[in-house]
PDB file of C-alpha atoms in Angstrom:
ATOM      1  CA  MET B  15       0.000   0.000   0.000  1.00  0.00           C
ATOM      2  CA  ALA B  16       1.598   3.230  -1.128  1.00  0.00           C
ATOM      3  CA  GLN B  17       1.764   5.821   1.636  1.00  0.00           C
ATOM      4  CA  SER B  18      -0.223   8.363  -0.348  1.00  0.00           C
ATOM      5  CA  VAL B  19      -2.924   5.884  -1.309  1.00  0.00           C
ATOM      6  CA  TRP B  20      -5.152   4.907   1.576  1.00  0.00           C
ATOM      7  CA  GLY B  21      -8.863   4.283   1.477  1.00  0.00           C
ATOM      8  CA  TYR B  22     -11.602   2.023   2.722  1.00  0.00           C
ATOM      9  CA  ASP B  23     -11.211  -1.046   0.490  1.00  0.00           C
ATOM     10  CA  SER B  24      -9.757  -4.377   1.570  1.00  0.00           C
ATOM     11  CA  ASP B  25      -6.345  -3.615   0.087  1.00  0.00           C
ATOM     12  CA  ASN B  26      -5.934  -0.117   1.579  1.00  0.00           C
ATOM     13  CA  GLY B  27      -8.565   0.107   4.326  1.00  0.00           C
ATOM     14  CA  PRO B  28      -8.459   0.722   8.086  1.00  0.00           C
ATOM     15  CA  GLU B  29      -7.076  -2.729   8.900  1.00  0.00           C
ATOM     16  CA  ARG B  30      -3.937  -1.914   6.900  1.00  0.00           C
ATOM     17  CA  TRP B  31      -3.399   1.771   7.670  1.00  0.00           C
ATOM     18  CA  HIS B  32      -0.864   1.007  10.395  1.00  0.00           C
ATOM     19  CA  GLU B  33       1.517  -0.450   7.790  1.00  0.00           C
ATOM     20  CA  ASN B  34       2.346   3.057   6.570  1.00  0.00           C
ATOM     21  CA  TYR B  35       0.926   5.110   9.437  1.00  0.00           C
ATOM     22  CA  PRO B  36       2.145   3.554  12.726  1.00  0.00           C
ATOM     23  CA  LEU B  37       0.076   5.981  14.799  1.00  0.00           C
ATOM     24  CA  ALA B  38      -2.998   4.053  13.674  1.00  0.00           C
ATOM     25  CA  LYS B  39      -2.037   1.502  16.346  1.00  0.00           C
ATOM     26  CA  GLY B  40      -1.665   4.178  19.048  1.00  0.00           C
ATOM     27  CA  ASP B  41      -3.280   4.302  22.476  1.00  0.00           C
ATOM     28  CA  LYS B  42      -5.628   7.231  21.798  1.00  0.00           C
ATOM     29  CA  GLN B  43      -7.232   6.352  18.500  1.00  0.00           C
ATOM     30  CA  SER B  44     -10.682   7.332  17.237  1.00  0.00           C
ATOM     31  CA  PRO B  45     -13.497   6.618  16.785  1.00  0.00           C
ATOM     32  CA  ILE B  46     -14.596   4.659  19.860  1.00  0.00           C
ATOM     33  CA  GLU B  47     -17.770   3.086  21.160  1.00  0.00           C
ATOM     34  CA  ILE B  48     -19.470   5.136  23.843  1.00  0.00           C
ATOM     35  CA  ASN B  49     -20.881   2.915  26.610  1.00  0.00           C
ATOM     36  CA  SER B  50     -23.179   4.808  28.962  1.00  0.00           C
ATOM     37  CA  LYS B  51     -22.216   2.648  31.933  1.00  0.00           C
ATOM     38  CA  ASP B  52     -18.570   3.692  31.579  1.00  0.00           C
ATOM     39  CA  VAL B  53     -19.148   7.430  31.027  1.00  0.00           C
ATOM     40  CA  GLN B  54     -18.388   9.907  33.803  1.00  0.00           C
ATOM     41  CA  HIS B  55     -20.756  12.831  34.290  1.00  0.00           C
ATOM     42  CA  ASP B  56     -18.752  16.031  34.712  1.00  0.00           C
ATOM     43  CA  SER B  57     -20.851  18.885  36.106  1.00  0.00           C
ATOM     44  CA  SER B  58     -17.987  21.316  35.437  1.00  0.00           C
ATOM     45  CA  LEU B  59     -18.301  20.922  31.654  1.00  0.00           C
ATOM     46  CA  PRO B  60     -19.819  24.135  30.266  1.00  0.00           C
ATOM     47  CA  THR B  61     -22.057  24.533  27.237  1.00  0.00           C
ATOM     48  CA  TRP B  62     -20.352  24.970  23.865  1.00  0.00           C
ATOM     49  CA  HIS B  63     -21.177  27.884  21.574  1.00  0.00           C
ATOM     50  CA  ALA B  64     -20.793  28.212  17.810  1.00  0.00           C
ATOM     51  CA  SER B  65     -20.577  31.572  16.054  1.00  0.00           C
ATOM     52  CA  TYR B  66     -20.418  30.903  12.332  1.00  0.00           C
ATOM     53  CA  ASP B  67     -20.324  33.474   9.540  1.00  0.00           C
ATOM     54  CA  PRO B  68     -22.273  32.181   6.486  1.00  0.00           C
ATOM     55  CA  GLY B  69     -19.871  34.180   4.330  1.00  0.00           C
ATOM     56  CA  ALA B  70     -16.991  31.903   5.366  1.00  0.00           C
ATOM     57  CA  ALA B  71     -18.334  28.978   3.309  1.00  0.00           C
ATOM     58  CA  LYS B  72     -16.254  28.499   0.166  1.00  0.00           C
ATOM     59  CA  THR B  73     -16.567  25.217  -1.711  1.00  0.00           C
ATOM     60  CA  ILE B  74     -17.975  21.690  -1.625  1.00  0.00           C
ATOM     61  CA  LEU B  75     -15.911  18.832  -3.015  1.00  0.00           C
ATOM     62  CA  ASN B  76     -15.669  15.109  -3.591  1.00  0.00           C
ATOM     63  CA  ASN B  77     -12.120  13.980  -2.831  1.00  0.00           C
ATOM     64  CA  GLY B  78     -12.845  10.312  -3.484  1.00  0.00           C
ATOM     65  CA  ARG B  79     -13.102   9.562   0.229  1.00  0.00           C
ATOM     66  CA  THR B  80     -15.838  11.909   1.458  1.00  0.00           C
ATOM     67  CA  CYS B  81     -18.037  14.904   0.691  1.00  0.00           C
ATOM     68  CA  ARG B  82     -16.469  17.982   2.260  1.00  0.00           C
ATOM     69  CA  VAL B  83     -17.499  21.638   2.695  1.00  0.00           C
ATOM     70  CA  VAL B  84     -14.533  23.992   3.083  1.00  0.00           C
ATOM     71  CA  PHE B  85     -14.559  27.286   5.020  1.00  0.00           C
ATOM     72  CA  ASP B  86     -12.305  30.333   5.193  1.00  0.00           C
ATOM     73  CA  ASP B  87     -10.298  29.897   8.401  1.00  0.00           C
ATOM     74  CA  THR B  88      -7.764  32.688   7.946  1.00  0.00           C
ATOM     75  CA  PHE B  89      -9.251  34.703  10.830  1.00  0.00           C
ATOM     76  CA  ASP B  90     -11.865  34.330  13.558  1.00  0.00           C
ATOM     77  CA  ARG B  91     -15.012  34.653  11.455  1.00  0.00           C
ATOM     78  CA  SER B  92     -16.430  31.190  12.265  1.00  0.00           C
ATOM     79  CA  VAL B  93     -15.459  29.824  15.661  1.00  0.00           C
ATOM     80  CA  LEU B  94     -16.488  27.381  18.359  1.00  0.00           C
ATOM     81  CA  ARG B  95     -15.948  28.132  22.037  1.00  0.00           C
ATOM     82  CA  GLY B  96     -16.794  26.588  25.378  1.00  0.00           C
ATOM     83  CA  GLY B  97     -17.414  22.982  26.271  1.00  0.00           C
ATOM     84  CA  PRO B  98     -14.099  21.269  27.081  1.00  0.00           C
ATOM     85  CA  LEU B  99     -12.205  23.810  24.953  1.00  0.00           C
ATOM     86  CA  THR B 100      -9.954  26.697  25.929  1.00  0.00           C
ATOM     87  CA  GLY B 101      -9.890  29.454  23.359  1.00  0.00           C
ATOM     88  CA  ALA B 102     -11.604  29.978  20.015  1.00  0.00           C
ATOM     89  CA  TYR B 103     -11.401  27.205  17.428  1.00  0.00           C
ATOM     90  CA  ARG B 104     -11.767  28.212  13.778  1.00  0.00           C
ATOM     91  CA  LEU B 105     -14.003  26.122  11.529  1.00  0.00           C
ATOM     92  CA  ARG B 106     -11.915  24.657   8.692  1.00  0.00           C
ATOM     93  CA  GLN B 107     -14.212  22.074   7.098  1.00  0.00           C
ATOM     94  CA  LEU B 108     -17.105  19.715   7.642  1.00  0.00           C
ATOM     95  CA  HIS B 109     -17.437  16.263   6.140  1.00  0.00           C
ATOM     96  CA  LEU B 110     -19.472  13.090   6.324  1.00  0.00           C
ATOM     97  CA  HIS B 111     -18.997   9.359   6.809  1.00  0.00           C
ATOM     98  CA  TRP B 112     -21.764   7.013   5.672  1.00  0.00           C
ATOM     99  CA  GLY B 113     -22.573   3.390   4.987  1.00  0.00           C
ATOM    100  CA  SER B 114     -23.776   1.327   2.064  1.00  0.00           C
ATOM    101  CA  SER B 115     -27.151   0.911   3.807  1.00  0.00           C
ATOM    102  CA  ASP B 116     -29.157   2.799   6.437  1.00  0.00           C
ATOM    103  CA  ASP B 117     -28.156   0.526   9.339  1.00  0.00           C
ATOM    104  CA  HIS B 118     -24.494   1.566   9.515  1.00  0.00           C
ATOM    105  CA  GLY B 119     -22.120   4.317   8.497  1.00  0.00           C
ATOM    106  CA  SER B 120     -21.400   6.363  11.623  1.00  0.00           C
ATOM    107  CA  GLU B 121     -17.891   6.088  13.015  1.00  0.00           C
ATOM    108  CA  HIS B 122     -18.772   6.419  16.690  1.00  0.00           C
ATOM    109  CA  VAL B 123     -21.070   3.742  18.101  1.00  0.00           C
ATOM    110  CA  ILE B 124     -23.405   4.595  20.989  1.00  0.00           C
ATOM    111  CA  ASP B 125     -24.320   1.719  23.317  1.00  0.00           C
ATOM    112  CA  GLY B 126     -24.041  -0.714  20.421  1.00  0.00           C
ATOM    113  CA  VAL B 127     -26.083   1.438  18.033  1.00  0.00           C
ATOM    114  CA  LYS B 128     -24.668   2.300  14.608  1.00  0.00           C
ATOM    115  CA  TYR B 129     -26.275   5.168  12.706  1.00  0.00           C
ATOM    116  CA  ALA B 130     -26.605   5.760   8.955  1.00  0.00           C
ATOM    117  CA  ALA B 131     -23.973   8.488   8.880  1.00  0.00           C
ATOM    118  CA  GLU B 132     -21.894  10.891  10.944  1.00  0.00           C
ATOM    119  CA  MET B 133     -21.085  14.531  10.291  1.00  0.00           C
ATOM    120  CA  GLY B 134     -17.882  16.045  11.646  1.00  0.00           C
ATOM    121  CA  TYR B 135     -16.819  19.684  11.995  1.00  0.00           C
ATOM    122  CA  ALA B 136     -13.030  20.115  12.069  1.00  0.00           C
ATOM    123  CA  GLU B 137     -11.806  23.195  13.905  1.00  0.00           C
ATOM    124  CA  ILE B 138      -8.310  24.360  14.847  1.00  0.00           C
ATOM    125  CA  LEU B 139      -7.185  26.548  17.736  1.00  0.00           C
ATOM    126  CA  SER B 140      -6.412  29.856  16.063  1.00  0.00           C
ATOM    127  CA  ILE B 141      -3.572  31.029  18.314  1.00  0.00           C
ATOM    128  CA  LEU B 142      -1.657  27.841  17.540  1.00  0.00           C
ATOM    129  CA  TRP B 143      -2.099  28.167  13.808  1.00  0.00           C
ATOM    130  CA  ASN B 144       1.601  27.950  12.960  1.00  0.00           C
ATOM    131  CA  MET B 145       2.660  25.849  15.925  1.00  0.00           C
ATOM    132  CA  MET B 146       1.723  22.422  17.236  1.00  0.00           C
ATOM    133  CA  LYS B 147      -1.646  21.135  16.101  1.00  0.00           C
ATOM    134  CA  LYS B 148      -4.520  21.503  18.535  1.00  0.00           C
ATOM    135  CA  ILE B 149      -7.748  20.517  16.877  1.00  0.00           C
ATOM    136  CA  GLN B 150     -11.269  19.682  17.935  1.00  0.00           C
ATOM    137  CA  TYR B 151     -13.947  17.722  16.151  1.00  0.00           C
ATOM    138  CA  LEU B 152     -17.590  18.398  16.851  1.00  0.00           C
ATOM    139  CA  CYS B 153     -19.692  15.578  15.458  1.00  0.00           C
ATOM    140  CA  PHE B 154     -23.167  14.098  15.502  1.00  0.00           C
ATOM    141  CA  ALA B 155     -24.955  11.131  14.020  1.00  0.00           C
ATOM    142  CA  LEU B 156     -27.459  11.081  11.158  1.00  0.00           C
ATOM    143  CA  GLN B 157     -30.402   8.784  11.786  1.00  0.00           C
ATOM    144  CA  VAL B 158     -32.928   7.735   9.176  1.00  0.00           C
ATOM    145  CA  GLY B 159     -36.367   8.821  10.332  1.00  0.00           C
ATOM    146  CA  LYS B 160     -39.749  10.228   9.378  1.00  0.00           C
ATOM    147  CA  THR B 161     -38.974  13.925   9.900  1.00  0.00           C
ATOM    148  CA  PRO B 162     -35.737  14.610   7.998  1.00  0.00           C
ATOM    149  CA  LYS B 163     -33.947  17.852   8.766  1.00  0.00           C
ATOM    150  CA  PRO B 164     -34.791  20.218   5.881  1.00  0.00           C
ATOM    151  CA  GLU B 165     -31.484  22.059   6.227  1.00  0.00           C
ATOM    152  CA  MET B 166     -29.659  18.998   4.837  1.00  0.00           C
ATOM    153  CA  LYS B 167     -31.136  19.824   1.430  1.00  0.00           C
ATOM    154  CA  ARG B 168     -28.571  22.571   0.859  1.00  0.00           C
ATOM    155  CA  ILE B 169     -25.669  20.122   0.870  1.00  0.00           C
ATOM    156  CA  LEU B 170     -27.494  17.387  -1.003  1.00  0.00           C
ATOM    157  CA  GLU B 171     -28.598  19.766  -3.771  1.00  0.00           C
ATOM    158  CA  GLU B 172     -24.926  20.152  -4.714  1.00  0.00           C
ATOM    159  CA  ILE B 173     -24.215  16.409  -4.987  1.00  0.00           C
ATOM    160  CA  ASP B 174     -24.922  16.382  -8.732  1.00  0.00           C
ATOM    161  CA  ASN B 175     -22.135  18.937  -9.210  1.00  0.00           C
ATOM    162  CA  ILE B 176     -19.509  16.793  -7.470  1.00  0.00           C
ATOM    163  CA  LYS B 177     -20.472  13.300  -8.632  1.00  0.00           C
ATOM    164  CA  THR B 178     -16.922  12.115  -9.276  1.00  0.00           C
ATOM    165  CA  LYS B 179     -13.575  12.261  -7.482  1.00  0.00           C
ATOM    166  CA  GLY B 180     -11.862  15.611  -7.823  1.00  0.00           C
ATOM    167  CA  LYS B 181     -15.025  17.583  -8.533  1.00  0.00           C
ATOM    168  CA  GLU B 182     -15.409  20.853  -6.628  1.00  0.00           C
ATOM    169  CA  ALA B 183     -18.145  23.477  -6.765  1.00  0.00           C
ATOM    170  CA  PRO B 184     -18.761  26.878  -5.165  1.00  0.00           C
ATOM    171  CA  PHE B 185     -20.688  26.617  -1.901  1.00  0.00           C
ATOM    172  CA  GLN B 186     -21.363  30.039  -0.458  1.00  0.00           C
ATOM    173  CA  HIS B 187     -23.636  31.752   2.062  1.00  0.00           C
ATOM    174  CA  PHE B 188     -24.071  28.716   4.296  1.00  0.00           C
ATOM    175  CA  ASP B 189     -24.321  28.682   8.100  1.00  0.00           C
ATOM    176  CA  PRO B 190     -23.410  25.134   9.203  1.00  0.00           C
ATOM    177  CA  SER B 191     -24.946  25.648  12.641  1.00  0.00           C
ATOM    178  CA  ILE B 192     -28.390  25.161  11.078  1.00  0.00           C
ATOM    179  CA  LEU B 193     -27.595  21.448  10.944  1.00  0.00           C
ATOM    180  CA  PHE B 194     -27.056  21.068  14.688  1.00  0.00           C
ATOM    181  CA  PRO B 195     -29.517  19.024  16.739  1.00  0.00           C
ATOM    182  CA  LYS B 196     -31.568  20.931  19.309  1.00  0.00           C
ATOM    183  CA  SER B 197     -29.822  19.473  22.340  1.00  0.00           C
ATOM    184  CA  ARG B 198     -26.372  20.751  23.306  1.00  0.00           C
ATOM    185  CA  ASP B 199     -25.647  17.663  25.474  1.00  0.00           C
ATOM    186  CA  TYR B 200     -22.353  16.027  24.588  1.00  0.00           C
ATOM    187  CA  TRP B 201     -19.684  13.468  25.402  1.00  0.00           C
ATOM    188  CA  THR B 202     -16.015  14.432  25.185  1.00  0.00           C
ATOM    189  CA  TYR B 203     -12.744  12.520  25.100  1.00  0.00           C
ATOM    190  CA  HIS B 204      -9.196  12.804  23.769  1.00  0.00           C
ATOM    191  CA  GLY B 205      -8.524  10.945  20.543  1.00  0.00           C
ATOM    192  CA  SER B 206      -7.233  11.069  17.014  1.00  0.00           C
ATOM    193  CA  PHE B 207      -8.099  11.802  13.435  1.00  0.00           C
ATOM    194  CA  THR B 208     -10.127   8.892  12.048  1.00  0.00           C
ATOM    195  CA  THR B 209      -8.107   9.026   8.817  1.00  0.00           C
ATOM    196  CA  PRO B 210      -4.361   8.671   8.197  1.00  0.00           C
ATOM    197  CA  PRO B 211      -1.979   9.690   9.586  1.00  0.00           C
ATOM    198  CA  CYS B 212      -4.280   9.267  12.638  1.00  0.00           C
ATOM    199  CA  GLU B 213      -2.514  11.906  14.756  1.00  0.00           C
ATOM    200  CA  GLU B 214      -3.644  11.896  18.381  1.00  0.00           C
ATOM    201  CA  CYS B 215      -4.317  15.621  18.753  1.00  0.00           C
ATOM    202  CA  ILE B 216      -8.116  15.788  18.767  1.00  0.00           C
ATOM    203  CA  THR B 217     -10.536  16.888  21.470  1.00  0.00           C
ATOM    204  CA  TRP B 218     -13.785  15.226  20.479  1.00  0.00           C
ATOM    205  CA  ILE B 219     -17.199  16.735  21.211  1.00  0.00           C
ATOM    206  CA  LEU B 220     -19.768  14.101  20.297  1.00  0.00           C
ATOM    207  CA  LEU B 221     -23.337  15.364  20.451  1.00  0.00           C
ATOM    208  CA  ARG B 222     -25.806  13.116  22.231  1.00  0.00           C
ATOM    209  CA  GLU B 223     -28.735  13.759  19.888  1.00  0.00           C
ATOM    210  CA  PRO B 224     -28.673  12.685  16.222  1.00  0.00           C
ATOM    211  CA  ILE B 225     -30.394  14.584  13.450  1.00  0.00           C
ATOM    212  CA  GLU B 226     -32.855  12.870  11.150  1.00  0.00           C
ATOM    213  CA  VAL B 227     -32.428  12.283   7.435  1.00  0.00           C
ATOM    214  CA  SER B 228     -34.503  10.334   4.934  1.00  0.00           C
ATOM    215  CA  SER B 229     -33.563   7.172   3.064  1.00  0.00           C
ATOM    216  CA  ASP B 230     -33.724   9.231  -0.139  1.00  0.00           C
ATOM    217  CA  GLN B 231     -31.203  11.685   1.268  1.00  0.00           C
ATOM    218  CA  MET B 232     -28.852   8.845   2.185  1.00  0.00           C
ATOM    219  CA  ALA B 233     -29.258   7.401  -1.311  1.00  0.00           C
ATOM    220  CA  LYS B 234     -28.175  10.783  -2.688  1.00  0.00           C
ATOM    221  CA  LEU B 235     -24.921  10.605  -0.744  1.00  0.00           C
ATOM    222  CA  ARG B 236     -24.357   7.081  -2.011  1.00  0.00           C
ATOM    223  CA  SER B 237     -24.686   8.309  -5.600  1.00  0.00           C
ATOM    224  CA  LEU B 238     -21.218   9.853  -5.340  1.00  0.00           C
ATOM    225  CA  SER B 239     -18.364   7.978  -7.012  1.00  0.00           C
ATOM    226  CA  LYS B 240     -14.907   7.397  -5.550  1.00  0.00           C
ATOM    227  CA  ASN B 241     -13.502   7.290  -9.100  1.00  0.00           C
ATOM    228  CA  GLY B 242     -12.678  10.132 -11.468  1.00  0.00           C
ATOM    229  CA  GLU B 243     -14.831  11.538 -14.254  1.00  0.00           C
ATOM    230  CA  ASN B 244     -13.608   9.253 -17.044  1.00  0.00           C
ATOM    231  CA  GLU B 245     -13.452   6.105 -14.928  1.00  0.00           C
ATOM    232  CA  PRO B 246     -16.143   3.507 -14.197  1.00  0.00           C
ATOM    233  CA  VAL B 247     -18.585   4.560 -11.466  1.00  0.00           C
ATOM    234  CA  ASN B 248     -17.501   3.129  -8.124  1.00  0.00           C
ATOM    235  CA  PRO B 249     -19.967   4.094  -5.360  1.00  0.00           C
ATOM    236  CA  LEU B 250     -18.459   6.121  -2.530  1.00  0.00           C
ATOM    237  CA  VAL B 251     -19.841   4.189   0.455  1.00  0.00           C
ATOM    238  CA  ASP B 252     -18.627   2.701   3.743  1.00  0.00           C
ATOM    239  CA  ASN B 253     -16.072   5.471   4.247  1.00  0.00           C
ATOM    240  CA  TRP B 254     -15.897   4.934   7.994  1.00  0.00           C
ATOM    241  CA  ARG B 255     -13.287   3.595  10.394  1.00  0.00           C
ATOM    242  CA  PRO B 256     -14.420   0.955  12.914  1.00  0.00           C
ATOM    243  CA  PRO B 257     -14.296   1.797  16.656  1.00  0.00           C
ATOM    244  CA  GLN B 258     -10.846   1.597  18.206  1.00  0.00           C
ATOM    245  CA  PRO B 259      -9.841   0.326  21.675  1.00  0.00           C
ATOM    246  CA  VAL B 260     -10.563   2.824  24.457  1.00  0.00           C
ATOM    247  CA  LYS B 261      -7.423   1.769  26.373  1.00  0.00           C
ATOM    248  CA  GLY B 262      -8.322   3.332  29.705  1.00  0.00           C
ATOM    249  CA  ARG B 263      -9.420   6.709  28.421  1.00  0.00           C
ATOM    250  CA  ILE B 264     -12.152   8.529  30.300  1.00  0.00           C
ATOM    251  CA  VAL B 265     -15.233   9.677  28.391  1.00  0.00           C
ATOM    252  CA  ARG B 266     -16.922  12.599  30.135  1.00  0.00           C
ATOM    253  CA  ALA B 267     -20.533  13.680  29.675  1.00  0.00           C
ATOM    254  CA  SER B 268     -22.079  17.121  30.109  1.00  0.00           C
ATOM    255  CA  PHE B 269     -25.360  15.477  31.134  1.00  0.00           C
ATOM    256  CA  LYS B 270     -26.588  12.816  33.578  1.00  0.00           C
TER     257      LYS B 270
END
């Protein structure tokens, strides 16, 4: 497996990442399974707050591994504060992981439950921009249900413009906070990127409440191809990493 070529297939997938990215076998890897019986309630955890500028949204792209929305993070126009964080974290991008069917696709597993997809917001501590990485991921699950969140339409409407790997389209005037679930309850733990090189520099904020999507919306995501424009269509599905060993880490909850 060439170092620059990793993916989610049998020949280059999560089970083989450690061959070129040794950190993938580290002690603080993500995602994990959250087990309620092992979680510690922490009454000192404050509420988190997002202040996002819709004008910071730039593009949406298909990189062959996910669908990603990219934001301008050159100054503090879209930031997340509070929760387990110290300082203002600038929103850099959001992306999704999803399965080949509605019964799996999320990276984090909650009390044995796998959801259809997971959305992650990647944000970096602005004062450390040119120094050591200090990054947080805010994420939540997507659950197939009867009352899909209408705000998801904005992203899904652009899917036809990024059908194949390498396709990118303008994606402006978008406030990603409209996708958040109503509840601000969350779990938090220290972990890693869920993609190579799997660096262990992430503070995770995993929202307790999923948002709802429809089966049709999930089918739209699955219509993306992991291949380029002039190659055979190869559905972009099952782009998720299985849960990793917790290895003694403490998962804290902002709620009882």
